[in-house]
mmCIF file of N, CA and C in Angstrom:
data_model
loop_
_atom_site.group_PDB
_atom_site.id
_atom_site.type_symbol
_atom_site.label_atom_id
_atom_site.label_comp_id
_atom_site.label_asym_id
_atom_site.label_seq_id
_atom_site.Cartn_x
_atom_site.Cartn_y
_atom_site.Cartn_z
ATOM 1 N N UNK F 807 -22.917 -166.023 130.874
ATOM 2 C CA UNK F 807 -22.310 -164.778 130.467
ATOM 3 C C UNK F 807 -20.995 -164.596 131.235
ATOM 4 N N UNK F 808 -19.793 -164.370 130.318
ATOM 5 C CA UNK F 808 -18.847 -164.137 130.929
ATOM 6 C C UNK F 808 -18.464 -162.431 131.696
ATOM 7 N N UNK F 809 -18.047 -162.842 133.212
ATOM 8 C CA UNK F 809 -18.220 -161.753 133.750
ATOM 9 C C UNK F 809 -16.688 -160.805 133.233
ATOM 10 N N UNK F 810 -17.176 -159.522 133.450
ATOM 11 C CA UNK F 810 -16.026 -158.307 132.966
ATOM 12 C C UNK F 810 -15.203 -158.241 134.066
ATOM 13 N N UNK F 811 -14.122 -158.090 133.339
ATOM 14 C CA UNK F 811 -12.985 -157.950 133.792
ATOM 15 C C UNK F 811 -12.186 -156.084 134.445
ATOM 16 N N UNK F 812 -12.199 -155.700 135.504
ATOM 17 C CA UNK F 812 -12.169 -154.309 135.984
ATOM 18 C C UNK F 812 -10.857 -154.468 136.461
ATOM 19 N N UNK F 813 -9.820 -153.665 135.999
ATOM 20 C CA UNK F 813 -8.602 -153.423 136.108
ATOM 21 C C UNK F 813 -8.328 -152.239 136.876
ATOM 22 N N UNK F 814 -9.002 -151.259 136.590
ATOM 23 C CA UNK F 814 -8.862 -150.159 137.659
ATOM 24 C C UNK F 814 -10.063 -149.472 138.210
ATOM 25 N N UNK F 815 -11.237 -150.223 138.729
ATOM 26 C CA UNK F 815 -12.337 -150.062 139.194
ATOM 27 C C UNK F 815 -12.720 -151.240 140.197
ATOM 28 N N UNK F 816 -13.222 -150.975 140.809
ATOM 29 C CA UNK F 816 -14.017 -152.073 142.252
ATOM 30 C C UNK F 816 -15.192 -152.055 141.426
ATOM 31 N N UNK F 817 -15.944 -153.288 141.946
ATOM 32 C CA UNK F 817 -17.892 -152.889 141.891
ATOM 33 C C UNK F 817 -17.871 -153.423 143.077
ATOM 34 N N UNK F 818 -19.235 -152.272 143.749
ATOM 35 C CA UNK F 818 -19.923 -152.341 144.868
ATOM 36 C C UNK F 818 -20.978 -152.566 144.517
ATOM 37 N N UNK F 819 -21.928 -152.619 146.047
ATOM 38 C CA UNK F 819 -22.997 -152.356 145.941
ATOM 39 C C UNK F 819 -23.479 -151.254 146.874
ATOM 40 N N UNK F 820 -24.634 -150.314 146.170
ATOM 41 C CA UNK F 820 -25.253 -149.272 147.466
ATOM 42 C C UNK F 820 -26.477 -149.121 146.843
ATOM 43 N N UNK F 821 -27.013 -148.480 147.864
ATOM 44 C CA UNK F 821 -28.599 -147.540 147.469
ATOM 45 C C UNK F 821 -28.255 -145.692 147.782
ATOM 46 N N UNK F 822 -29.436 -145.233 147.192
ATOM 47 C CA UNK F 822 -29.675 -144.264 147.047
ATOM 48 C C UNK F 822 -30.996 -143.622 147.430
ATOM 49 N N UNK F 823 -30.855 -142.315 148.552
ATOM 50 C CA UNK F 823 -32.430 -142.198 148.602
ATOM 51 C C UNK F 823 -33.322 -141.919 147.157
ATOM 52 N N UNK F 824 -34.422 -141.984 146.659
ATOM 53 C CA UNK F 824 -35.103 -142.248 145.819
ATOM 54 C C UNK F 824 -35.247 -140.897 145.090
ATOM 55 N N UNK F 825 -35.523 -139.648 145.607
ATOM 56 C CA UNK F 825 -35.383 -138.647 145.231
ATOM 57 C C UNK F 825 -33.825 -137.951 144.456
ATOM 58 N N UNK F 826 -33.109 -138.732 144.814
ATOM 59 C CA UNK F 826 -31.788 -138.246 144.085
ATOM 60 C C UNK F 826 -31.662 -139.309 143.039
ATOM 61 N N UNK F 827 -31.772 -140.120 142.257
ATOM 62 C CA UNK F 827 -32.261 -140.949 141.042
ATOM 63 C C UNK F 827 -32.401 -139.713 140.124
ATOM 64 N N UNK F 828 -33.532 -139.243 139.869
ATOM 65 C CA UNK F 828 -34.290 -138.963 139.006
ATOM 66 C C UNK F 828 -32.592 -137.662 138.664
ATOM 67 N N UNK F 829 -32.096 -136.481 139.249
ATOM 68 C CA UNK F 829 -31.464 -135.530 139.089
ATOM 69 C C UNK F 829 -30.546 -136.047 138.781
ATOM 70 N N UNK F 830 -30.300 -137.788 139.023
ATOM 71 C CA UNK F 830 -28.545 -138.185 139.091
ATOM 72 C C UNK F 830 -28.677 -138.842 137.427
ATOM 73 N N UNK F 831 -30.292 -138.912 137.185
ATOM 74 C CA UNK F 831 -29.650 -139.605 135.576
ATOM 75 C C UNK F 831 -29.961 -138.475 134.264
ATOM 76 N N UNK F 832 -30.759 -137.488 134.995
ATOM 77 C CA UNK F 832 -30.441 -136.446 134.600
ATOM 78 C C UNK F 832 -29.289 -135.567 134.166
ATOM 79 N N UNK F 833 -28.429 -135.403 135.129
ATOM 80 C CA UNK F 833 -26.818 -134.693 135.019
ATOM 81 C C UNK F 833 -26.469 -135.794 133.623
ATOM 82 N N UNK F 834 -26.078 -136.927 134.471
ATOM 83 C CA UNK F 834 -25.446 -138.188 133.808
ATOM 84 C C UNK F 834 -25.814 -137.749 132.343
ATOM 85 N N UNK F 835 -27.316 -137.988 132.110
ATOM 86 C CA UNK F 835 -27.699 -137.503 130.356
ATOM 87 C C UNK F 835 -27.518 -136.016 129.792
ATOM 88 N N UNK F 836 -27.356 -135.138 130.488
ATOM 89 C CA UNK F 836 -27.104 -134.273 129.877
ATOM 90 C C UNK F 836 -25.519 -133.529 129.477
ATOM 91 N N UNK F 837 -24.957 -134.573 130.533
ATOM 92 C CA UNK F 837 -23.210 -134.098 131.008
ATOM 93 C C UNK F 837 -22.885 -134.877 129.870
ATOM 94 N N UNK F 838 -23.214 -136.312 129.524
ATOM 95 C CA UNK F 838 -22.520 -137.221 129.101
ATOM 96 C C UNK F 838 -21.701 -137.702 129.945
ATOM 97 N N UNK F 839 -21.893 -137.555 130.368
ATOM 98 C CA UNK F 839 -20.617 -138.897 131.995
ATOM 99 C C UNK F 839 -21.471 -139.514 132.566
ATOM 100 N N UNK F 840 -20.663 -140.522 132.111
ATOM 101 C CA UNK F 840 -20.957 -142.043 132.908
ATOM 102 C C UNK F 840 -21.697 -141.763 134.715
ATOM 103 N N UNK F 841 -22.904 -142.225 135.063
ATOM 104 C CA UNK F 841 -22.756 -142.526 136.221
ATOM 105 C C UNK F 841 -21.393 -142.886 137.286
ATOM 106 N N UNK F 842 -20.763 -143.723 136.710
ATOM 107 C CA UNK F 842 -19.631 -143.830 137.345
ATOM 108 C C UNK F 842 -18.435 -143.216 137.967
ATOM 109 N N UNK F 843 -18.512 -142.247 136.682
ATOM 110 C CA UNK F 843 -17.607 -141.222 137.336
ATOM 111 C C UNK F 843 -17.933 -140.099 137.800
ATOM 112 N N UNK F 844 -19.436 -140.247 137.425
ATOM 113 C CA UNK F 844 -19.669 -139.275 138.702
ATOM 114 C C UNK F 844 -20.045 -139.435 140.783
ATOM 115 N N UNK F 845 -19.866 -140.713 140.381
ATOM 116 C CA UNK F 845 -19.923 -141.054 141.502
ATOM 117 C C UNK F 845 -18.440 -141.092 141.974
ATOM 118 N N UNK F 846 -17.034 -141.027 141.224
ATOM 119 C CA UNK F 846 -16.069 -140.908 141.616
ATOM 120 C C UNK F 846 -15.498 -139.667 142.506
ATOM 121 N N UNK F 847 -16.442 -138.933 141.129
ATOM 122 C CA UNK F 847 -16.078 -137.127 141.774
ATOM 123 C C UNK F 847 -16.522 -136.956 142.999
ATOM 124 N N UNK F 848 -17.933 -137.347 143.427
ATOM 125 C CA UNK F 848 -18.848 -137.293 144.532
ATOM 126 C C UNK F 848 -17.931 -138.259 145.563
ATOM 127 N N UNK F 849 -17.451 -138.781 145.607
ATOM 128 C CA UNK F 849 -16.736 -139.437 146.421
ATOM 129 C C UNK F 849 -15.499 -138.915 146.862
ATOM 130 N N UNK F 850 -14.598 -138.449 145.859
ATOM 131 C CA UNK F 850 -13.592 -137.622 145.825
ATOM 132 C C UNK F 850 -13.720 -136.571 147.218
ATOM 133 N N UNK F 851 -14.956 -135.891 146.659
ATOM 134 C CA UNK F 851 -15.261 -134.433 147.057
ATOM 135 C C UNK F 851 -15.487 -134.818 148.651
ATOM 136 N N UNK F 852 -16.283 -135.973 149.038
ATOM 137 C CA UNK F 852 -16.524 -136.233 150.501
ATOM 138 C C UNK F 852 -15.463 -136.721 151.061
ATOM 139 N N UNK F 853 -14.232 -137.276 150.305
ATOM 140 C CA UNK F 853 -13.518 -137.619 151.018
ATOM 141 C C UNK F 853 -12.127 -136.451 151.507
ATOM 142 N N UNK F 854 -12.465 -135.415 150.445
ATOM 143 C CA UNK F 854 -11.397 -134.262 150.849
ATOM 144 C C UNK F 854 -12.224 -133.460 151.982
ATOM 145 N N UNK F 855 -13.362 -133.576 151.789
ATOM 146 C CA UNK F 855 -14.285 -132.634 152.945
ATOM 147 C C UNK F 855 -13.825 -133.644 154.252
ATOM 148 N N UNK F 856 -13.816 -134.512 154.741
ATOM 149 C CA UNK F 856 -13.979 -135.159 155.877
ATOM 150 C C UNK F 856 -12.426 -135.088 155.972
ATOM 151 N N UNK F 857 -11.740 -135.349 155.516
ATOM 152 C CA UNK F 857 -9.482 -134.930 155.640
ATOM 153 C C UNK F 857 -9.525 -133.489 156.297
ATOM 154 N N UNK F 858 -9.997 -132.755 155.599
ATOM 155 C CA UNK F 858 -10.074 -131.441 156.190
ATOM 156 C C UNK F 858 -10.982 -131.454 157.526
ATOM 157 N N UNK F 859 -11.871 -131.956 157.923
ATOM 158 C CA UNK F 859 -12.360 -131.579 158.937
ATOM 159 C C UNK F 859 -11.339 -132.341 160.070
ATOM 160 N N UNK F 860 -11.090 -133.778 159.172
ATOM 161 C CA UNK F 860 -9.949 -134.497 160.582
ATOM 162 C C UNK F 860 -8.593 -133.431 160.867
ATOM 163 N N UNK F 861 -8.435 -133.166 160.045
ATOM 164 C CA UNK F 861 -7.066 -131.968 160.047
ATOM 165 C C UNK F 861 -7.066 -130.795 160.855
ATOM 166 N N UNK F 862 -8.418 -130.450 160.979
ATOM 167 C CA UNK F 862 -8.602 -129.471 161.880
ATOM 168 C C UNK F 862 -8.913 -129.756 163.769
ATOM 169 N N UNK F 863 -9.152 -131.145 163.655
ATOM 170 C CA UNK F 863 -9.347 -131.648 164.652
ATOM 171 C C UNK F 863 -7.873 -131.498 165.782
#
């Protein structure tokens, strides 16, 4: 199988504690958004939270 080609995306790898699964494919199915980007937003969001806390430092 030829592997895909990602032009403006990385793939990683991670885990997840087990209890957040079940709510995360939940949203995902009911939002209609991709897992993916919601893991963008969620990432987004921790990374403006932690700027701000260095900023205040």
């Amino acid at each position: 199988m030829a592997e895909v080609i990602m032009v403006n995306r990385v793939r990683f790898t991670s885990s997840l504690k087990k209890e957040l699964m079940p709510p995360l494919d939940k949203l995902a199915e009911t939002t209609r958004i991709p897992k993916s980007r919601l893991f963008d937003e969620a990432i987004e969001d921790l990374l403006k939270k932690y700027e701000k806390r260095r900023a205040l430092d």
